[in-house]
mmCIF file of C-alpha atoms and ligand atoms in Angstrom:
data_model
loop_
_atom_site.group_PDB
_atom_site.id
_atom_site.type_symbol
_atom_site.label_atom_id
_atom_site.label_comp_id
_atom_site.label_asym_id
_atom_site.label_seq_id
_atom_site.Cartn_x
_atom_site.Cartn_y
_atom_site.Cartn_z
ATOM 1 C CA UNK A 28 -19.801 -6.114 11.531
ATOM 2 C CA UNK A 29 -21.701 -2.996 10.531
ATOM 3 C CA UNK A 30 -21.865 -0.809 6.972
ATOM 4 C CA UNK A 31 -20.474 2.344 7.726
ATOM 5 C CA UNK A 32 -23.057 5.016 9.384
ATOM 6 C CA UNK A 33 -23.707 7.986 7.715
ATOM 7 C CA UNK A 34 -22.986 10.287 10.161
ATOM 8 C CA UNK A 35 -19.637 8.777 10.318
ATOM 9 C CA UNK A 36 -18.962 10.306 6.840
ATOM 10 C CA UNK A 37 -18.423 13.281 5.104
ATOM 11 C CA UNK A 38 -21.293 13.734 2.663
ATOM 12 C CA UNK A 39 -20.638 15.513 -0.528
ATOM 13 C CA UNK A 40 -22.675 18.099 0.488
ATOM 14 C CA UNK A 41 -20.670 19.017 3.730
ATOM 15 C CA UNK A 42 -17.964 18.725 1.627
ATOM 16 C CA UNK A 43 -18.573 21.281 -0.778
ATOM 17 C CA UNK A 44 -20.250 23.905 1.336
ATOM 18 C CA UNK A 45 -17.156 23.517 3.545
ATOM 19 C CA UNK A 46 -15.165 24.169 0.097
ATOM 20 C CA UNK A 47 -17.169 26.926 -0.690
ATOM 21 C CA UNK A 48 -16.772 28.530 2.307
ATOM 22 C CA UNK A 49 -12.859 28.482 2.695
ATOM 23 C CA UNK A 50 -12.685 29.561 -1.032
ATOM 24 C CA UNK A 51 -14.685 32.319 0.044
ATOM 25 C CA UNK A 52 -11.745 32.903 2.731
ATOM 26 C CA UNK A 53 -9.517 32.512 -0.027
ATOM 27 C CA UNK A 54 -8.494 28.790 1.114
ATOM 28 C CA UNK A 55 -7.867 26.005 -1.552
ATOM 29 C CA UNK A 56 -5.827 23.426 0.286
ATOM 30 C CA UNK A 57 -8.702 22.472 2.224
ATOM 31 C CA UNK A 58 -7.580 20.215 4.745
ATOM 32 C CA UNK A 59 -4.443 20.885 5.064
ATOM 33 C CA UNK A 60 -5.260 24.379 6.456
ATOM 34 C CA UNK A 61 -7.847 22.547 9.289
ATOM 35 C CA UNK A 62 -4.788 20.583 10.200
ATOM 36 C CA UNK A 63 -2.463 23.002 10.209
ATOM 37 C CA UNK A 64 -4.949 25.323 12.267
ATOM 38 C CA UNK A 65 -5.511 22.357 14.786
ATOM 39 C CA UNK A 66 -2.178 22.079 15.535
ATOM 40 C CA UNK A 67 -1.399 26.083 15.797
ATOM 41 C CA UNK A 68 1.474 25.639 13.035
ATOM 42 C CA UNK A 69 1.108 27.418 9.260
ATOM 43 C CA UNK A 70 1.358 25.260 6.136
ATOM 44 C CA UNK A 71 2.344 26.092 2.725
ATOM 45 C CA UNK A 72 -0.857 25.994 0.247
ATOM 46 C CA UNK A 73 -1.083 25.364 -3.133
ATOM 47 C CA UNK A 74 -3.424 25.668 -5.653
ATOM 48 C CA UNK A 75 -3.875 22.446 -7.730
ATOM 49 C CA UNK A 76 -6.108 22.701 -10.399
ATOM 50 C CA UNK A 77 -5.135 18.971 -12.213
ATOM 51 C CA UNK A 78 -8.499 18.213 -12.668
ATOM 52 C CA UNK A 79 -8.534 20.675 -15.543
ATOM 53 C CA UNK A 80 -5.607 20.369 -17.471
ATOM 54 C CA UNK A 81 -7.066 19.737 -20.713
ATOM 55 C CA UNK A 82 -8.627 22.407 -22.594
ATOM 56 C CA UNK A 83 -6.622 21.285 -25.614
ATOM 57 C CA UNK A 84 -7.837 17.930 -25.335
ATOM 58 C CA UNK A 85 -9.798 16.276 -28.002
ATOM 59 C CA UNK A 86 -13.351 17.042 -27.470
ATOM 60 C CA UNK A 87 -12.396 19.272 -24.405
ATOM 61 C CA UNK A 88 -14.801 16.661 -21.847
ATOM 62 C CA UNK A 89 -12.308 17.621 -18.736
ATOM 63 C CA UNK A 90 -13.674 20.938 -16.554
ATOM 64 C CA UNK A 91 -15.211 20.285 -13.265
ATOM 65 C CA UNK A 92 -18.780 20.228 -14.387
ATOM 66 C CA UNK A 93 -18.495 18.107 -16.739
ATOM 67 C CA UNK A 94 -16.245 15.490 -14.227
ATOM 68 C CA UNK A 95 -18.162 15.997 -10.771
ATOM 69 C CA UNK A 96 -16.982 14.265 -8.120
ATOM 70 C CA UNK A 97 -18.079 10.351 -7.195
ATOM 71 C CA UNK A 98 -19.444 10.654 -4.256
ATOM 72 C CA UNK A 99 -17.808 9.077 -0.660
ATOM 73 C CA UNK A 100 -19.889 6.567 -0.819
ATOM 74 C CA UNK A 101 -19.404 4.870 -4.575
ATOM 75 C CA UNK A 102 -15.492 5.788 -3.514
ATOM 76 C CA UNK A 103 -15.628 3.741 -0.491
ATOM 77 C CA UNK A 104 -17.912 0.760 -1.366
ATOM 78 C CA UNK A 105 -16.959 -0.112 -4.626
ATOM 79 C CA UNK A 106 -13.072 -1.104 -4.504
ATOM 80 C CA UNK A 107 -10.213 -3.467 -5.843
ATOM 81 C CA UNK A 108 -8.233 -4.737 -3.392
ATOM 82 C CA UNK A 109 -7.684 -8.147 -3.624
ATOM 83 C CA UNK A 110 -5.829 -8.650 -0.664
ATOM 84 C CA UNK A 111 -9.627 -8.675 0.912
ATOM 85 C CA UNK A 112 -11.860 -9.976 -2.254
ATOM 86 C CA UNK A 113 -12.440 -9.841 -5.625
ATOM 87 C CA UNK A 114 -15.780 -9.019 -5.315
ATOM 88 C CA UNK A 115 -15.728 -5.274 -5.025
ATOM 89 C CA UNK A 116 -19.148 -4.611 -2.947
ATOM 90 C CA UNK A 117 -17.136 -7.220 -0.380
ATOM 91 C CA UNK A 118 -14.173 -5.256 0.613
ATOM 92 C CA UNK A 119 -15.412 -2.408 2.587
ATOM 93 C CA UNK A 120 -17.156 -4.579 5.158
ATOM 94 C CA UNK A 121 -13.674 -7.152 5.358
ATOM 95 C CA UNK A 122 -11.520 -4.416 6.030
ATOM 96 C CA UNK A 123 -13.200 -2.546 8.203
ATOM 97 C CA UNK A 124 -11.121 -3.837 11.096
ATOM 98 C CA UNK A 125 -7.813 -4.256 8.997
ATOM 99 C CA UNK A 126 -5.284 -2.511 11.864
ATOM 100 C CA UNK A 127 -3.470 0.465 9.882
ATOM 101 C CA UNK A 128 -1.616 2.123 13.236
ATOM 102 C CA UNK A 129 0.694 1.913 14.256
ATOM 103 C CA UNK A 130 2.118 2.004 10.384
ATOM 104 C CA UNK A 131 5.679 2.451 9.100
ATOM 105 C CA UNK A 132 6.903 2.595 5.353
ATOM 106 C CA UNK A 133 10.934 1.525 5.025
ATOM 107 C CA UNK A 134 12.293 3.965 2.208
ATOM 108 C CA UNK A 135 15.533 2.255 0.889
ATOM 109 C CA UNK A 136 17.498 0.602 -1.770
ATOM 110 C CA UNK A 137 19.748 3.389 -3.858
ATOM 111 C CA UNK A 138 19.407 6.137 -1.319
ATOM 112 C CA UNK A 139 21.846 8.353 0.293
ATOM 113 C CA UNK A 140 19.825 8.345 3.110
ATOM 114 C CA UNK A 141 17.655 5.600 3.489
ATOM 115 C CA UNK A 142 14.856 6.087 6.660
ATOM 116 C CA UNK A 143 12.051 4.215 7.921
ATOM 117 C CA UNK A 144 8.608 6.935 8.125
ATOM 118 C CA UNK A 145 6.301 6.702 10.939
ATOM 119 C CA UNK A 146 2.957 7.508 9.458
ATOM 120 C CA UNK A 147 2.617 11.388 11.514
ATOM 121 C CA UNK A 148 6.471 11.491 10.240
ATOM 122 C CA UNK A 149 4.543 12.543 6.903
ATOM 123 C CA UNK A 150 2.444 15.204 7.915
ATOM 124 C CA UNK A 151 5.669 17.190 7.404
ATOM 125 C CA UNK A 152 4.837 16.814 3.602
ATOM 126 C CA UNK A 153 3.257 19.509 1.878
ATOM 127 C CA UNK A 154 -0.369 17.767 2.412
ATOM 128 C CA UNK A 155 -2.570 19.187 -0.311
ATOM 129 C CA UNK A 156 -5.898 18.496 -2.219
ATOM 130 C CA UNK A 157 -5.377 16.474 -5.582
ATOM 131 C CA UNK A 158 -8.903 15.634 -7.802
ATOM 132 C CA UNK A 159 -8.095 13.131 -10.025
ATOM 133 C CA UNK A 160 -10.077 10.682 -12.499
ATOM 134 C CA UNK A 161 -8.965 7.054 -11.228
ATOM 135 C CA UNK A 162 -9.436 4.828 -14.640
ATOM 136 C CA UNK A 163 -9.150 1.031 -13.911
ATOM 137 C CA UNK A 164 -8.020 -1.286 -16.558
ATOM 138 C CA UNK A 165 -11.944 -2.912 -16.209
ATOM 139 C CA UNK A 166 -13.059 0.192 -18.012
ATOM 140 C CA UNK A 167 -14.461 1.925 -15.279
ATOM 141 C CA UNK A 168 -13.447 5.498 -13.433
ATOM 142 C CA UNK A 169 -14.573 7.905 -10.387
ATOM 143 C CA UNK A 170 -13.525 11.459 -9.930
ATOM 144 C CA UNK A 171 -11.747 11.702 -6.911
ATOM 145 C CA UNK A 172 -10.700 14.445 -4.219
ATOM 146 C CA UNK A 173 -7.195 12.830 -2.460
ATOM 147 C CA UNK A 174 -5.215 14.446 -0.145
ATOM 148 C CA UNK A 175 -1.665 13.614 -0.060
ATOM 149 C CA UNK A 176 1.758 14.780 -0.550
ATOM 150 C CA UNK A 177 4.065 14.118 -4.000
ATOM 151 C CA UNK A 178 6.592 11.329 -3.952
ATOM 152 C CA UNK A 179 8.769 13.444 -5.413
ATOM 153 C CA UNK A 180 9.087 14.841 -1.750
ATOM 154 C CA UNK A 181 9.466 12.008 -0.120
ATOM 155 C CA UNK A 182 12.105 10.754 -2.452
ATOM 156 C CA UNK A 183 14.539 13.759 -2.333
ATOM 157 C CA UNK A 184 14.176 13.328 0.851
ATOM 158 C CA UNK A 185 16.033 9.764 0.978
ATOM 159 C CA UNK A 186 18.626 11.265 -1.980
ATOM 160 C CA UNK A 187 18.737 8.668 -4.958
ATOM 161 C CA UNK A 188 21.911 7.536 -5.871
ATOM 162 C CA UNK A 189 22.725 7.946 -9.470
ATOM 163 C CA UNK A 190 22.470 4.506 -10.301
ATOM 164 C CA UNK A 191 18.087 4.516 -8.971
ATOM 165 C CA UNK A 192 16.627 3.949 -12.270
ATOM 166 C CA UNK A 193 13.345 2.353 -10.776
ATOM 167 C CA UNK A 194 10.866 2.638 -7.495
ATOM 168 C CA UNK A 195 9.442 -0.299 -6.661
ATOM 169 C CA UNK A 196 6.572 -0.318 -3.879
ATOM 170 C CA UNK A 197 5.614 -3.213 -1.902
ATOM 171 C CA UNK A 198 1.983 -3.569 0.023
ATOM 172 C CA UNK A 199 1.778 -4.949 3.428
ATOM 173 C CA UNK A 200 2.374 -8.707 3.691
ATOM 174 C CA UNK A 201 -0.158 -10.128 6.810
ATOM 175 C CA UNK A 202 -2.283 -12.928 5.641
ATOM 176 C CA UNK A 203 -3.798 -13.242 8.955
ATOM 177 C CA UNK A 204 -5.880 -10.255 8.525
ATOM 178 C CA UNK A 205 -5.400 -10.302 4.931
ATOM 179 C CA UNK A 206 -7.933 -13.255 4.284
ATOM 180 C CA UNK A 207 -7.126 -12.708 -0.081
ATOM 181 C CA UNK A 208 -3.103 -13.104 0.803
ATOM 182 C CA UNK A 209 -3.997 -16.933 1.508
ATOM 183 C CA UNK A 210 -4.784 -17.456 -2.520
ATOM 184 C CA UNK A 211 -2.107 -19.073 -4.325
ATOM 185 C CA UNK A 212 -3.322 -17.764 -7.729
ATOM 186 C CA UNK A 213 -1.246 -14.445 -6.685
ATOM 187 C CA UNK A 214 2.330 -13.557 -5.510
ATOM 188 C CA UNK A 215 1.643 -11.462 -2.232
ATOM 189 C CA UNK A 216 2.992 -8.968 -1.631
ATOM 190 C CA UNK A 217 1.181 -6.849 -3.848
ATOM 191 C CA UNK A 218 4.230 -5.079 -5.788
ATOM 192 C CA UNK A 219 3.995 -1.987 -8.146
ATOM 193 C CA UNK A 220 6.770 0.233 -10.192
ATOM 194 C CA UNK A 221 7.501 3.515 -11.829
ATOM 195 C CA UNK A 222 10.566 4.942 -13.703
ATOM 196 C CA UNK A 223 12.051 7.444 -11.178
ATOM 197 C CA UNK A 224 11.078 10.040 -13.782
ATOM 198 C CA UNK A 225 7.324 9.082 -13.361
ATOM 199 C CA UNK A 226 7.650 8.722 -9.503
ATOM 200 C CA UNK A 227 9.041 11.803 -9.701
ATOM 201 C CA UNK A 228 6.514 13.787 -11.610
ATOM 202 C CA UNK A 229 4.363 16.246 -10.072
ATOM 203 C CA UNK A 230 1.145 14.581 -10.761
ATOM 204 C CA UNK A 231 2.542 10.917 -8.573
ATOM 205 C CA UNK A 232 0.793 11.195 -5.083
ATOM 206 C CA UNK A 233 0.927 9.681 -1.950
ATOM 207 C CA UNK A 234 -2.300 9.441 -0.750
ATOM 208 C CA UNK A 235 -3.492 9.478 3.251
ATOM 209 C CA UNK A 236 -6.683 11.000 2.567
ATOM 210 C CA UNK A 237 -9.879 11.665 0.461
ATOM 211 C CA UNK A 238 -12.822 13.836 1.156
ATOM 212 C CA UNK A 239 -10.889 15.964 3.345
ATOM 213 C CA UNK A 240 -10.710 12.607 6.244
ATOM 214 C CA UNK A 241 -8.113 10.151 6.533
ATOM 215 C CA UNK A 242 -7.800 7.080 3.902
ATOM 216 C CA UNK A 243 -10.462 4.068 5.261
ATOM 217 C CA UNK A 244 -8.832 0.551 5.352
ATOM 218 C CA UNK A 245 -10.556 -0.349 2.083
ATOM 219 C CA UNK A 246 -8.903 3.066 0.298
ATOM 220 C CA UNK A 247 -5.772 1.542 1.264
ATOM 221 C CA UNK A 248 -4.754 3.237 4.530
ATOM 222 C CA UNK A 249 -3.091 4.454 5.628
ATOM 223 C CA UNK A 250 -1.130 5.128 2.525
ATOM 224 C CA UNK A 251 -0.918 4.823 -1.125
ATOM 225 C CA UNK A 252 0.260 5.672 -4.165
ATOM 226 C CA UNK A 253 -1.763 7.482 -6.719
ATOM 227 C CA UNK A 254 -0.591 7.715 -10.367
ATOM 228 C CA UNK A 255 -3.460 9.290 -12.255
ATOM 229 C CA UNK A 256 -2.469 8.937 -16.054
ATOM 230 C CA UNK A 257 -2.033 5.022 -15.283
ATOM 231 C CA UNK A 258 -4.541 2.349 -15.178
ATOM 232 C CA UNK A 259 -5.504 2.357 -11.636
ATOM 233 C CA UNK A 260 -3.842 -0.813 -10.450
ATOM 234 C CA UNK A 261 -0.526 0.862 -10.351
ATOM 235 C CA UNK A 262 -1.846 2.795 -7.623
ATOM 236 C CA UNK A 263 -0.619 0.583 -4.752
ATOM 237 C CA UNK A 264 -2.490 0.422 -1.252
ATOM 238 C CA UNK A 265 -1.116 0.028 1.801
ATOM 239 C CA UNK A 266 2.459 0.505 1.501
ATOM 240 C CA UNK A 267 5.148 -0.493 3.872
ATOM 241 C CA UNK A 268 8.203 -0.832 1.804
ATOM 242 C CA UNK A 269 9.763 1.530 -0.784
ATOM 243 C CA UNK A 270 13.124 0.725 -2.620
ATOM 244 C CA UNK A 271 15.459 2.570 -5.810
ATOM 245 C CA UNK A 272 16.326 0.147 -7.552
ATOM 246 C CA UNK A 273 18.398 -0.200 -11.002
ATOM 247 C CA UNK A 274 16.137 -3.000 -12.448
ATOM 248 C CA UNK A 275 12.615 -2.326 -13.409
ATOM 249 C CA UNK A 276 10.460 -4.382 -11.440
ATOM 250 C CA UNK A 277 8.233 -6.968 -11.510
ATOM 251 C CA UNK A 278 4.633 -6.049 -10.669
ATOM 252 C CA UNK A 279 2.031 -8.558 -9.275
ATOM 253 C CA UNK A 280 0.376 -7.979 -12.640
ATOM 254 C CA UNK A 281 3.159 -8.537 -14.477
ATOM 255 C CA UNK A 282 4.158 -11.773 -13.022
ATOM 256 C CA UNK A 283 0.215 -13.127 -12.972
ATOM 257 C CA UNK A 284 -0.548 -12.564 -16.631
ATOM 258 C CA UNK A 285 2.521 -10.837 -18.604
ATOM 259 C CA UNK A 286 0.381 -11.051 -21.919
ATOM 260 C CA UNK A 287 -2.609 -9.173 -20.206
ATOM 261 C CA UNK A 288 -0.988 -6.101 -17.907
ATOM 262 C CA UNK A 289 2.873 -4.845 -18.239
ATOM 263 C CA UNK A 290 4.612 -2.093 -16.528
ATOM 264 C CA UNK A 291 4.267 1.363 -18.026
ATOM 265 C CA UNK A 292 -0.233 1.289 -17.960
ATOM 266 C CA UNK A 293 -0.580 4.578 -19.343
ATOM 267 C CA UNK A 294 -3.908 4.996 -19.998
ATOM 268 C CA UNK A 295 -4.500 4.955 -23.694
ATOM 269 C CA UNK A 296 -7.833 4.737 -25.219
ATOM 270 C CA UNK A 297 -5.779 3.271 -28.778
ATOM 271 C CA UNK A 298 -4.789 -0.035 -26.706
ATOM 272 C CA UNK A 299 -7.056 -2.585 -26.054
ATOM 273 C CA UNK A 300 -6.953 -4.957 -23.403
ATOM 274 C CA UNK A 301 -6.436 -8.352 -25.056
ATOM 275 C CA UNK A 302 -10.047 -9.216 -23.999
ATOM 276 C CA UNK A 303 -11.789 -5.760 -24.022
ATOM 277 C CA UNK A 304 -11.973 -2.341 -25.575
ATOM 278 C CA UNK A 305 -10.411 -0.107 -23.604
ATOM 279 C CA UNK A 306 -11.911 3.231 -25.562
ATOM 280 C CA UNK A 307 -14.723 3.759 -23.683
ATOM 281 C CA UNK A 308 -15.393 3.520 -19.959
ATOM 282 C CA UNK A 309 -18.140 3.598 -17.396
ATOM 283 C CA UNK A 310 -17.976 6.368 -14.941
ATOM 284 C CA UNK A 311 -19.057 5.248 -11.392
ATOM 285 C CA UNK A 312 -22.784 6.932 -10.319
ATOM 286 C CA UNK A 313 -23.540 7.543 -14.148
ATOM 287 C CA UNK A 314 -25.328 5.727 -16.667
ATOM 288 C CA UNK A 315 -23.654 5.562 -20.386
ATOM 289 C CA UNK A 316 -19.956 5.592 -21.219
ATOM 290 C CA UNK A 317 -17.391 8.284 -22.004
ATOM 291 C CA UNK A 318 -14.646 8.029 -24.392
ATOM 292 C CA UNK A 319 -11.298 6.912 -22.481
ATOM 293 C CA UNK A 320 -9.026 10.121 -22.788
ATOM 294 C CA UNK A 321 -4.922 9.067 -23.557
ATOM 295 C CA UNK A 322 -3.267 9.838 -20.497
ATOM 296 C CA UNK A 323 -6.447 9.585 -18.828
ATOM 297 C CA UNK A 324 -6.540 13.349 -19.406
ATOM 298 C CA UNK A 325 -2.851 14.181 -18.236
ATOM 299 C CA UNK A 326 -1.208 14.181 -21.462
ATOM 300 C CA UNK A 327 -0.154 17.731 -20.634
ATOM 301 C CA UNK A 328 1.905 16.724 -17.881
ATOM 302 C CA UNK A 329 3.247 13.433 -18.952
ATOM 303 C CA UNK A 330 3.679 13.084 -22.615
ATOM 304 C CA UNK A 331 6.706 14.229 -22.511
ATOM 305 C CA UNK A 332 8.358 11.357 -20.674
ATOM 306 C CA UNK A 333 7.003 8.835 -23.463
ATOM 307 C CA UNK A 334 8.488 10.822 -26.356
ATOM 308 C CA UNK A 335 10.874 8.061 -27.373
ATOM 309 C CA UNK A 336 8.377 5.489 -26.911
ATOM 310 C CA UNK A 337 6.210 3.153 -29.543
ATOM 311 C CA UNK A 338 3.023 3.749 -27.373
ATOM 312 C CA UNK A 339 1.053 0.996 -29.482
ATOM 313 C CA UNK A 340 3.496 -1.952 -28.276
ATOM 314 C CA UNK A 341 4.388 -0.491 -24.711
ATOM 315 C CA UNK A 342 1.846 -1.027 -22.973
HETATM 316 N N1 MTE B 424 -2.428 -3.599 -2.618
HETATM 317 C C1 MTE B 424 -3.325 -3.422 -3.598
HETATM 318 N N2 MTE B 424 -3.366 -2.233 -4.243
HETATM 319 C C2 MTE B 424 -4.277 -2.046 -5.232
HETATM 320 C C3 MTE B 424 -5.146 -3.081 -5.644
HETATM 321 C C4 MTE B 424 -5.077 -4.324 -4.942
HETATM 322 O O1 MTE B 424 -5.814 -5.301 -5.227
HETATM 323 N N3 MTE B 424 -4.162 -4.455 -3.922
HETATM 324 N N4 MTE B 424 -6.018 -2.883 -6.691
HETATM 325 C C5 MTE B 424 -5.654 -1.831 -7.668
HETATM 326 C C6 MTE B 424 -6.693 -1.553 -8.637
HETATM 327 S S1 MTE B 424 -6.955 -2.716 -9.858
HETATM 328 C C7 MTE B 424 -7.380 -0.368 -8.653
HETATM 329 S S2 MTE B 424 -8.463 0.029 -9.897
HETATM 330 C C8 MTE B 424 -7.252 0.595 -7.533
HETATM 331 C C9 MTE B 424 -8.611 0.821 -6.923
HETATM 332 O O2 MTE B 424 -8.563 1.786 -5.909
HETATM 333 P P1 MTE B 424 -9.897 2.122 -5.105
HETATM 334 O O3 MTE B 424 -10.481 0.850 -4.592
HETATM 335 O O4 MTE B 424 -9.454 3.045 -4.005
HETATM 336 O O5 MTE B 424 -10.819 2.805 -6.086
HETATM 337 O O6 MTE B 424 -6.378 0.135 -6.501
HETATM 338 C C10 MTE B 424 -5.215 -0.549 -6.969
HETATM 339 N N5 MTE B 424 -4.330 -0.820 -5.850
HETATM 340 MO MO1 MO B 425 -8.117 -1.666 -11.513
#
């Protein structure tokens, strides 16, 4: 097997003069305006601009120059998944051949209208640029430019019943290709939650893409979730199964150490990790910390959901 070739990439620099030069059409949603043109159809853009929602933050660290992007390769060579390995610098290269089409996601549970996606049946979505800090609960973070579509979307698309209090995701389940999913120590599938409030908040993305290309198998193609104000192992790769449930669910954190990782991981600089500090973190491609930011920076847009909530003992 071979690291991935250069030229098969999208280097940062091709990135942002193709990002200057649509801005300087007028053009944020960069990719999903090449798409759309490919095809000969028009697509609605948006502006997103989540990357800077915090001028009233404490010590105001969050514009775009001070949180440049980490760069493709950092993004793509430096990953959790432990369906693969736990050693990060090990997953690219063992799933490079992980097969992600053909690909379907079963949306179901509480639904009025419960369907099974083909992955082309979401290019329908509003596809649109997202940057986002990703913080994992290790302490460390990237800046990164997704492109996806909000769950919110997909989910009023299906029609939750009254009674959905919960989404619960589930990851692939295919051990043969999956050489991690043949641990014990784990319960594959991987399984993640959210409170249908959270799913349904404008910030929770699904993911297909980053850098303007199509999610590689170790980004978790060819979909995932992306919840930016949570420690990044709520952000679920590779999902094929969707539910509404009533019951909030059991993660695969949750049921491997219940003491160490519980449902809501919001991001909160206040909290540490029974075993670390979790008010500073490393920021992939830099040397030196920064200070953890509650909310990871999102507070803005998500506080408001936690307003009844003792944010010292939920974690
Ligand atoms: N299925 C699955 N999803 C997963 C993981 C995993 O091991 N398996 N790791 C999580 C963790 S701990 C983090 S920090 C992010 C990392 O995403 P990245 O590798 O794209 O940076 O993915 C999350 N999603
Ligand atoms: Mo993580």
């Amino acid at each position: 097997m071979q690291p991935i070739k250069s030229s098969e990439i999208t280097s940062e620099q091709q990135y942002y003069s193709r990002r200057d030069f649509l801005k300087s059409l007028g053009i944020v949603s960069t990719s999903a305006m090449i798409l759309a043109a490919c095809r000969g159809q028009s697509t609605q853009t948006k502006v997103i601009s989540t990357q800077v929602s915090a001028e009233n933050l404490p010590g105001g660290t969050s514009t775009v120059e001070s949180d440049p992007l980490t760069s493709f390769e950092a993004i793509t060579n430096y990953n959790n998944y432990y369906e693969f390995s736990i050693n990060k610098e090990a997953v690219a290269r063992l799933a490079e051949d992980f097969p992600t089409s053909p690909w379907q996601v079963e949306v179901g549970g509480l639904v009025n209208k419960p369907k099974t996606f083909d992955i082309d049946d979401f290019k329908k979505f509003s596809i649109q640029e997202r940057i986002y800090r990703l913080r994992c609960v290790e302490a460390w973070s990237m800046v990164i430019p997704w492109m996806g579509f909000p769950l919110a979307e997909l989910l009023n698309a299906v029609e939750p019943t009254s009674n959905a209090k919960y989404v619960r995701f589930e990851t692939i389940y295919d051990p043969d290709e999956m050489p991690g999913q043949r641990d014990p120590w784990y319960q594959w599938p991987y399984i993640e939650g959210l409170r249908l409030d959270e799913a349904m908040n404008d910030l929770t993305l699904m993911a297909t893409g980053l850098y303007g290309k199509d999610l590689l198998p170790q980004s978790g193609a060819p979909i995932r979730l992306v919840v930016p104000w949570k420690y990044g192992f709520k952000s679920i790769k590779a999902i094929v199964k969707i539910d509404l449930v009533e019951e909030m669910p059991t993660s695969l954190w949750m049921a491997a150490a219940p003491s160490e990782y519980g449902f809501y991981a919001n991001v909160n600089p206040e909290v540490s990790h029974p075993r670390w500090s979790q008010a500073s973190e490393r920021r992939i491609g830099e040397s030196g910390r920064r200070k953890t930011l509650m909310f990871n920076g999102y507070g803005e847009e998500v506080a408001q959901m936690y307003s009844d909530m003792d944010l010292s003992v939920n974690f």
